[in-house]
Amino acid sequence: MDFLELLHDDRPHLFDGAMGTLLYQRGVTINRCYDELNLTSPDLIRDVHRSYLRAGAELLETNTFGANAAKLGEYGLAAQVREINARGAALAREVAGERALVGGAIGPLGIRIEPYGPTSEPEARFLFRQQAEGLLEGGVDFFVLETFSDLAEIRQALAAVREVAPLPIVAQMTVQEDGATSFGTEPALLAARLSEWGADVVGLNCSVGPAVILGAIEAMARATTRKLSAQPNAGLPREIHGRKMYMASPEYLGRFTQLLIRAGVKFVGGCCGTTPEHIRAMADALHALAPRHVPARVEASPEAAVHARAPLPLAARSRWGSKLAAGELVTTVEIVPPRGITPDRMLAGVRLLKQAGVDCVNVPDGPRAQMRMGVLPTATLIEQVVGIETVVHYTCRDRNLLGMLSDLLGAHALGLRNLLLITGDPPRMGPYPEATAVFDIDSIGLANLVARLTHGLDPGGNA
């Protein structure tokens, strides 16, 4: 038996379920490196694989989801990438024998790559290639790229695996409650891109449960002729007495297994929160079912109607931009937002600046990690009350990617046109050192985000 045989037969096939969930249930604390257990607790890993094999899984994934140098480096294990991956593959191979196939699991790097982070595409590809080489050495039958949110990142993973071996690749993204990735990329576009880049199977895993995945899979089925896969979580976790519990029962997963197969899924399994009991229920549901994948009808490419548009010329964006474009001398003075809720004193000072002929007022965003009025309402007050343009300092410290998108769209609607993008001072510099920072992306990533918005596109390539 090999993966290509399964790919082309007329039956659906079953992956295993969660590795981390079972390891946690068996006493492994969350501050451990689960991938390192391939070396330190091999019997425990074998036991998890056996549990899924007995439950009916035909495809076992290696315990290597986070076994790349970036993530292992957090535990001082970056030098053991090849060893941990090779051992993880060997353990699954021992258990699988002739009864199951082994998929080499590769997850995201855990760091942002360009254009939204400092890691270049060649660097990312090198990290994925390291992991793939270890998995190949350990004897995997195919590769599983899973739980990716960023198409740019999974593209590098696909390229890296293709450089290492001509084995089949299952490429799976993860989506949010609206069915799109955290970057806003829609399921149809995911399917089209993954197919274009050479994945043998395209699909979804993890996410927010089987219902959302089902809807997204239906959209993917209309956009690709590749075989489809789905490995949903056991619903969303809830906190019960301090523990994260997944509420979807095995029977619930079993019912959705039939719906997923009827929607065109060829390979089904479980992700976070699923156990051998869930996989057993899914195995029961698979009997007598065959995938009915409707060939893609290319009515319109998801991107066909979405074209990046030319941004406004600098001279047309603001009075400040007009003077810059003309090569004129410009003057600006930086003021700080008020510490309280009354802006009167600040506005009086800004009026004096306007009378003196200053072109623009710079408004910093929590400088030196101090608590002050927010930069967007401060700048809006200045422009609307005094009538002088502002340069808004906008930092990455306090907002995730979604918050930044919301702020920037709102700022544009309010008429704020001039931005100075900065990473931001860390909270430990200010009077509240215990405050947490976000730094979802840095100022370079933010500059790329703003450039896309200026061209009419969000991070997912949508208008």
Coordinates of C-alpha atoms in Angstrom, one line a residue:
M1 CA 0.0 0.0 0.0
D2 CA 1.2 3.5 -0.8
F3 CA -0.4 6.9 -0.7
L4 CA -0.9 7.2 -4.4
E5 CA -3.0 4.0 -4.4
L6 CA -5.2 5.6 -1.7
L7 CA -5.3 8.8 -3.7
H8 CA -6.8 7.1 -6.7
D9 CA -9.1 4.5 -5.3
D10 CA -12.8 5.0 -4.8
R11 CA -12.9 5.0 -1.0
P12 CA -12.5 7.7 1.6
H13 CA -9.6 7.2 4.1
L14 CA -9.1 8.1 7.7
F15 CA -6.3 10.1 9.4
D16 CA -5.6 9.9 13.1
G17 CA -6.6 12.5 15.7
A18 CA -4.8 14.9 18.0
M19 CA -1.4 14.1 19.4
G20 CA -1.1 17.0 21.8
T21 CA -4.5 16.4 23.4
L22 CA -3.6 12.8 24.3
L23 CA -0.1 13.7 25.6
Y24 CA -1.7 16.4 27.8
Q25 CA -4.3 13.9 29.1
R26 CA -1.4 11.5 29.9
G27 CA 0.3 14.0 32.1
V28 CA 2.7 16.0 29.9
T29 CA 2.5 19.6 31.0
I30 CA 2.0 22.4 28.5
N31 CA 5.4 23.9 29.2
R32 CA 7.2 20.9 27.7
C33 CA 8.4 20.6 24.2
Y34 CA 6.1 17.9 22.8
D35 CA 8.3 17.2 19.8
E36 CA 11.3 16.4 22.1
L37 CA 9.3 13.5 23.5
N38 CA 10.3 11.6 20.4
L39 CA 13.7 11.3 22.1
T40 CA 12.9 11.4 25.8
S41 CA 9.6 9.4 25.9
P42 CA 9.4 7.2 22.8
D43 CA 7.1 4.7 24.5
L44 CA 4.5 7.4 25.2
I45 CA 4.5 8.4 21.5
R46 CA 4.3 4.8 20.3
D47 CA 1.3 4.3 22.7
V48 CA -0.6 7.3 21.2
H49 CA 0.0 6.0 17.7
R50 CA -1.2 2.5 18.7
S51 CA -4.4 4.0 20.2
Y52 CA -5.3 5.6 16.9
L53 CA -4.3 2.6 14.8
R54 CA -6.6 0.4 17.0
A55 CA -9.4 3.0 16.5
G56 CA -9.3 2.6 12.7
A57 CA -6.8 5.2 11.5
E58 CA -5.2 4.3 8.2
L59 CA -2.8 7.4 8.1
L60 CA -0.7 8.2 11.1
E61 CA 0.9 11.7 11.5
T62 CA 4.3 12.0 13.1
N63 CA 4.8 13.9 16.4
T64 CA 6.7 16.7 14.6
F65 CA 4.2 19.5 14.2
G66 CA 6.4 22.1 15.8
A67 CA 9.8 20.4 15.1
N68 CA 11.4 23.2 13.2
A69 CA 14.5 25.2 14.2
A70 CA 12.5 28.3 15.1
K71 CA 10.2 26.6 17.5
L72 CA 12.7 24.1 18.9
G73 CA 15.1 27.0 19.5
E74 CA 12.8 28.3 22.2
Y75 CA 13.7 25.1 24.1
G76 CA 17.4 25.2 23.2
L77 CA 16.9 22.3 20.8
A78 CA 17.5 24.0 17.4
A79 CA 20.6 21.8 16.7
Q80 CA 18.4 18.6 17.0
V81 CA 15.9 19.3 14.2
R82 CA 17.0 16.4 12.1
E83 CA 17.3 14.0 15.0
I84 CA 13.8 14.8 16.5
N85 CA 12.1 14.6 13.1
A86 CA 13.8 11.4 12.0
R87 CA 13.0 9.8 15.4
G88 CA 9.4 11.0 15.2
A89 CA 9.0 9.4 11.8
A90 CA 10.7 6.2 12.9
L91 CA 8.3 5.8 15.9
A92 CA 5.2 6.2 13.7
R93 CA 6.8 3.8 11.2
E94 CA 7.3 1.1 13.9
V95 CA 3.7 1.3 14.9
A96 CA 2.2 1.6 11.4
G97 CA 4.0 -1.5 10.0
E98 CA 2.0 -2.7 7.0
R99 CA -1.3 -1.6 8.5
A100 CA -1.0 2.2 8.0
L101 CA 0.9 4.9 6.1
V102 CA 3.0 7.6 7.9
G103 CA 2.6 11.3 7.1
G104 CA 5.4 13.6 8.1
A105 CA 3.7 16.5 10.0
I106 CA 5.0 20.0 9.3
G107 CA 3.4 23.0 10.9
P108 CA 4.0 26.8 10.6
L109 CA 7.4 28.2 11.8
G110 CA 5.8 30.3 14.5
I111 CA 7.4 33.5 13.2
R112 CA 6.2 35.8 10.5
I113 CA 7.8 35.8 7.1
E114 CA 8.0 38.6 4.6
P115 CA 6.2 40.8 3.8
Y116 CA 4.8 40.9 7.3
G117 CA 7.9 39.8 9.3
P118 CA 11.7 39.8 9.3
T119 CA 12.2 36.2 8.1
S120 CA 12.9 36.1 4.3
E121 CA 11.3 33.5 2.0
P122 CA 14.7 31.7 1.4
E123 CA 15.2 31.5 5.2
A124 CA 11.8 30.0 5.7
R125 CA 12.3 27.5 2.9
F126 CA 15.6 26.5 4.5
L127 CA 13.9 25.8 7.9
F128 CA 11.2 23.7 6.3
R129 CA 13.7 21.8 4.3
Q130 CA 15.7 20.9 7.4
Q131 CA 12.6 19.4 8.9
A132 CA 11.6 17.6 5.7
E133 CA 15.0 16.0 5.5
G134 CA 14.7 14.6 9.0
L135 CA 11.3 13.2 8.3
L136 CA 12.4 11.6 5.0
E137 CA 15.3 10.0 6.8
G138 CA 12.9 8.5 9.4
G139 CA 10.8 6.8 6.6
V140 CA 7.6 8.8 6.0
D141 CA 5.3 7.8 3.1
F142 CA 4.1 11.4 2.4
F143 CA 4.1 14.8 4.0
V144 CA 1.3 16.8 5.7
L145 CA 1.6 20.5 5.8
E146 CA -1.0 21.6 8.3
T147 CA -2.5 24.5 10.3
F148 CA -1.1 27.3 8.1
S149 CA -2.8 30.7 7.9
D150 CA -0.4 32.4 5.5
L151 CA -0.4 31.3 1.9
A152 CA 3.1 32.8 1.5
E153 CA 4.4 30.6 4.3
I154 CA 2.9 27.4 3.1
R155 CA 4.2 28.1 -0.4
Q156 CA 7.7 28.0 1.0
A157 CA 6.9 24.8 2.8
L158 CA 5.6 23.2 -0.4
A159 CA 8.7 24.3 -2.3
A160 CA 11.1 23.0 0.5
V161 CA 9.4 19.6 0.6
R162 CA 9.5 19.3 -3.2
E163 CA 13.3 20.0 -3.1
V164 CA 13.8 17.1 -0.7
A165 CA 11.7 14.3 -2.1
P166 CA 9.0 13.5 -4.8
L167 CA 6.6 12.2 -2.2
P168 CA 2.9 13.2 -2.1
I169 CA 2.0 16.3 -0.1
V170 CA -1.2 17.1 1.7
A171 CA -1.5 20.8 2.2
Q172 CA -4.0 22.1 4.8
M173 CA -4.8 25.6 5.9
T174 CA -6.8 26.7 8.9
V175 CA -9.8 29.1 8.8
Q176 CA -11.7 31.2 11.3
E177 CA -15.4 31.4 12.0
D178 CA -16.1 33.4 8.8
G179 CA -14.5 30.6 6.8
A180 CA -11.5 32.7 5.7
T181 CA -8.0 32.6 7.1
S182 CA -6.8 35.2 9.7
F183 CA -5.3 37.0 6.7
G184 CA -8.8 37.2 5.1
T185 CA -8.1 34.7 2.3
E186 CA -11.2 32.9 1.1
P187 CA -11.4 29.1 0.8
A188 CA -11.8 29.1 -3.0
L189 CA -8.6 31.0 -3.4
L190 CA -6.8 28.7 -0.9
A191 CA -7.8 25.7 -3.0
A192 CA -6.7 27.4 -6.3
R193 CA -3.3 28.5 -5.0
L194 CA -2.4 25.2 -3.2
S195 CA -3.4 23.3 -6.4
E196 CA -1.4 25.7 -8.6
W197 CA 1.7 25.2 -6.3
G198 CA 1.7 21.4 -6.6
A199 CA -0.1 20.0 -3.6
D200 CA -1.5 16.5 -4.2
V201 CA -4.3 17.0 -1.7
V202 CA -5.7 20.3 -0.5
G203 CA -7.8 20.9 2.6
L204 CA -8.4 22.3 6.0
N205 CA -7.6 21.3 9.6
C206 CA -7.9 22.6 13.1
S207 CA -10.0 25.8 12.8
V208 CA -13.2 26.3 14.9
G209 CA -14.9 22.9 14.4
P210 CA -16.5 20.7 11.8
A211 CA -19.4 23.0 10.9
V212 CA -17.2 25.8 9.7
I213 CA -14.8 23.5 7.9
L214 CA -17.8 21.9 6.1
G215 CA -18.9 25.2 4.6
A216 CA -15.3 26.1 3.6
I217 CA -14.7 22.7 2.0
E218 CA -17.8 23.1 -0.1
A219 CA -16.3 26.3 -1.5
M220 CA -12.9 24.6 -2.1
A221 CA -14.6 21.7 -3.9
R222 CA -15.8 24.1 -6.6
A223 CA -12.4 25.6 -7.1
T224 CA -10.1 22.6 -7.6
T225 CA -9.9 19.2 -9.1
R226 CA -7.5 18.0 -6.4
K227 CA -8.6 15.5 -3.8
L228 CA -9.7 17.2 -0.6
S229 CA -8.9 16.6 3.1
A230 CA -10.5 17.8 6.3
Q231 CA -9.3 17.3 9.9
P232 CA -11.4 19.5 12.2
N233 CA -11.0 20.3 15.8
A234 CA -13.5 18.8 18.2
G235 CA -15.3 22.1 18.3
L236 CA -14.1 25.2 20.2
P237 CA -12.5 24.6 23.6
R238 CA -14.2 25.8 26.8
E239 CA -12.5 26.4 30.1
I240 CA -13.9 24.1 32.8
H241 CA -12.2 24.1 36.2
G242 CA -9.0 25.5 34.8
R243 CA -8.8 23.0 31.9
K244 CA -9.5 23.5 28.2
M245 CA -12.2 21.0 27.2
Y246 CA -13.4 20.3 23.7
M247 CA -17.1 19.8 23.6
A248 CA -17.8 18.0 20.3
S249 CA -18.7 14.4 21.1
P250 CA -17.5 11.4 19.0
E251 CA -21.0 11.0 17.7
Y252 CA -21.1 14.6 16.6
L253 CA -17.8 14.2 14.7
G254 CA -19.2 11.0 13.2
R255 CA -22.2 12.8 11.8
F256 CA -20.1 15.5 10.3
T257 CA -17.7 12.9 8.8
Q258 CA -20.6 11.7 6.5
L259 CA -21.4 15.3 5.6
L260 CA -17.7 16.0 4.7
I261 CA -17.4 13.0 2.6
R262 CA -20.6 13.9 0.7
A263 CA -19.2 17.3 0.2
G264 CA -16.2 15.8 -1.6
V265 CA -13.6 15.0 1.1
K266 CA -11.3 12.1 0.3
F267 CA -9.2 12.1 3.5
V268 CA -10.8 12.9 6.9
G269 CA -9.4 12.9 10.4
G270 CA -9.3 14.9 13.6
C271 CA -7.2 17.7 15.0
C272 CA -7.1 19.4 18.5
G273 CA -9.4 17.8 21.0
T274 CA -10.1 14.6 19.1
T275 CA -9.3 11.3 20.7
P276 CA -9.3 7.6 19.6
E277 CA -13.0 7.6 20.5
H278 CA -13.6 10.4 18.0
I279 CA -11.6 8.5 15.3
R280 CA -13.5 5.3 16.1
A281 CA -16.8 7.1 15.5
M282 CA -15.5 8.6 12.3
A283 CA -14.3 5.2 11.1
D284 CA -17.8 3.8 11.7
A285 CA -19.2 6.7 9.7
L286 CA -16.9 6.1 6.7
H287 CA -18.2 2.6 5.9
A288 CA -20.2 2.5 2.7
L289 CA -19.5 6.1 1.9
A290 CA -17.5 7.3 -1.1
P291 CA -16.4 10.8 -1.9
R292 CA -18.4 12.7 -4.4
H293 CA -16.1 15.5 -5.4
V294 CA -17.8 17.6 -8.1
P295 CA -15.1 18.7 -10.7
A296 CA -14.3 22.3 -10.4
R297 CA -16.4 24.7 -12.5
V298 CA -14.2 27.6 -13.3
E299 CA -16.9 30.4 -13.4
A300 CA -14.5 33.1 -12.3
S301 CA -11.2 33.1 -10.6
P302 CA -11.4 34.3 -7.0
E303 CA -8.9 36.9 -8.0
A304 CA -10.2 37.7 -11.4
A305 CA -12.3 40.6 -10.2
V306 CA -9.8 41.8 -7.6
H307 CA -7.0 43.9 -9.1
A308 CA -4.6 46.0 -7.2
R309 CA -5.3 49.6 -8.2
A310 CA -2.8 52.3 -8.6
P311 CA -2.6 54.4 -5.4
L312 CA -3.4 58.1 -5.5
P313 CA -0.4 60.3 -6.5
L314 CA 1.4 61.7 -3.4
A315 CA 0.3 65.2 -4.3
A316 CA -3.3 64.2 -4.2
R317 CA -3.3 62.4 -0.8
S318 CA -2.9 65.4 1.5
R319 CA -1.7 69.0 1.7
W320 CA 1.4 67.6 3.4
G321 CA 1.9 65.2 0.5
S322 CA 1.4 67.9 -2.0
K323 CA 4.2 70.1 -0.6
L324 CA 6.5 67.1 -0.4
A325 CA 5.7 66.1 -4.0
A326 CA 6.5 69.7 -5.1
G327 CA 9.9 69.6 -3.3
E328 CA 8.8 72.5 -1.0
L329 CA 10.2 73.0 2.5
V330 CA 7.8 71.5 5.1
T331 CA 7.7 72.1 8.8
T332 CA 6.3 69.9 11.6
V333 CA 6.2 70.1 15.4
E334 CA 5.6 67.1 17.6
I335 CA 3.1 67.4 20.4
V336 CA 2.1 64.7 22.9
P337 CA -1.6 63.7 23.6
P338 CA -3.0 64.7 26.9
R339 CA -2.7 62.5 30.0
G340 CA -6.4 62.9 30.8
I341 CA -9.7 63.4 29.0
T342 CA -9.5 67.1 28.4
P343 CA -7.6 68.2 25.2
D344 CA -8.2 72.0 25.6
R345 CA -4.6 72.9 26.5
M346 CA -3.2 70.8 23.7
L347 CA -5.5 72.3 21.2
A348 CA -4.6 75.8 22.3
G349 CA -1.0 75.0 21.7
V350 CA -1.7 73.6 18.2
R351 CA -3.6 76.8 17.3
L352 CA -0.5 78.7 18.0
L353 CA 1.5 76.4 15.8
K354 CA -1.0 76.9 13.0
Q355 CA -0.8 80.7 13.3
A356 CA 3.0 80.4 13.1
G357 CA 2.8 78.7 9.8
V358 CA 3.7 75.1 10.8
D359 CA 2.5 72.7 8.1
C360 CA 1.8 69.7 10.2
V361 CA 1.6 68.4 13.7
N362 CA 3.2 65.0 14.7
V363 CA 1.1 63.0 17.2
P364 CA 3.0 60.2 18.9
D365 CA 1.4 56.9 19.9
G366 CA 2.0 56.2 23.6
P367 CA 5.6 57.5 23.5
R368 CA 8.0 56.0 26.0
A369 CA 5.2 53.5 26.8
Q370 CA 3.3 56.2 28.7
M371 CA -0.4 56.2 29.2
R372 CA -2.0 59.0 27.2
M373 CA -5.1 59.7 25.0
G374 CA -5.2 57.5 22.0
V375 CA -3.4 58.7 18.9
L376 CA -6.3 58.4 16.5
P377 CA -8.9 60.4 18.5
T378 CA -6.2 62.9 19.4
A379 CA -5.3 63.5 15.7
T380 CA -8.9 63.6 14.7
L381 CA -9.6 66.3 17.3
I382 CA -6.7 68.4 16.0
E383 CA -7.7 68.1 12.4
Q384 CA -11.4 68.8 13.0
V385 CA -11.1 71.5 15.7
V386 CA -8.0 73.3 14.6
G387 CA -7.9 72.6 10.9
I388 CA -4.2 71.6 10.6
E389 CA -3.0 68.3 9.3
T390 CA -1.4 65.7 11.5
V391 CA 1.2 63.0 11.0
V392 CA -0.1 60.0 13.0
H393 CA 2.5 57.9 14.7
Y394 CA 1.1 54.3 14.6
T395 CA 2.8 51.6 16.5
C396 CA 2.7 47.8 16.5
R397 CA 3.0 47.4 20.2
D398 CA -0.6 47.4 21.3
R399 CA -2.6 45.8 18.4
N400 CA -2.8 42.5 16.5
L401 CA -3.1 42.4 12.8
L402 CA -6.9 42.5 12.9
G403 CA -6.9 45.5 15.2
M404 CA -4.4 47.3 12.9
L405 CA -6.6 46.8 9.9
S406 CA -9.7 48.1 11.8
D407 CA -7.8 51.2 13.0
L408 CA -6.3 52.0 9.6
L409 CA -9.7 51.7 7.8
G410 CA -11.3 53.9 10.5
A411 CA -8.5 56.4 10.3
H412 CA -8.9 56.8 6.6
A413 CA -12.7 57.3 7.0
L414 CA -12.0 60.1 9.5
G415 CA -9.7 61.8 7.1
L416 CA -6.3 61.0 8.6
R417 CA -3.9 60.7 5.7
N418 CA -0.3 60.9 7.0
L419 CA 1.2 58.0 8.9
L420 CA 4.5 57.4 10.5
L421 CA 4.8 53.6 11.1
I422 CA 6.9 52.5 14.0
T423 CA 7.3 49.3 16.0
G424 CA 6.8 51.1 19.4
D425 CA 8.5 51.3 22.7
P426 CA 8.2 48.2 24.9
P427 CA 6.0 48.5 28.0
R428 CA 8.9 47.9 30.3
M429 CA 10.2 51.4 29.5
G430 CA 7.1 53.0 31.0
P431 CA 5.3 53.1 34.4
Y432 CA 3.4 49.9 33.7
P433 CA 6.2 47.4 33.0
E434 CA 3.8 44.5 33.7
A435 CA 1.6 45.5 30.7
T436 CA 1.8 43.1 27.8
A437 CA 2.8 44.0 24.3
V438 CA 1.4 42.5 21.1
F439 CA 4.0 43.1 18.3
D440 CA 2.0 40.8 16.0
I441 CA 4.1 42.4 13.2
D442 CA 6.9 44.9 13.2
S443 CA 7.1 48.3 11.5
I444 CA 8.4 46.7 8.2
G445 CA 5.4 44.3 8.1
L446 CA 3.1 47.2 8.9
A447 CA 4.6 49.2 6.1
N448 CA 3.8 46.3 3.7
L449 CA 0.3 46.1 5.1
V450 CA -0.3 49.8 4.6
A451 CA 1.1 49.5 1.0
R452 CA -1.4 46.8 0.2
L453 CA -4.3 48.9 1.7
T454 CA -3.1 51.9 -0.4
H455 CA -3.4 49.6 -3.5
G456 CA -7.0 48.6 -2.4
L457 CA -6.2 45.1 -1.1
D458 CA -6.3 43.5 2.4
P459 CA -3.6 41.0 3.5
G460 CA -5.6 38.1 2.0
G461 CA -5.6 39.7 -1.5
N462 CA -9.3 40.7 -1.2
A463 CA -10.6 44.1 -2.4

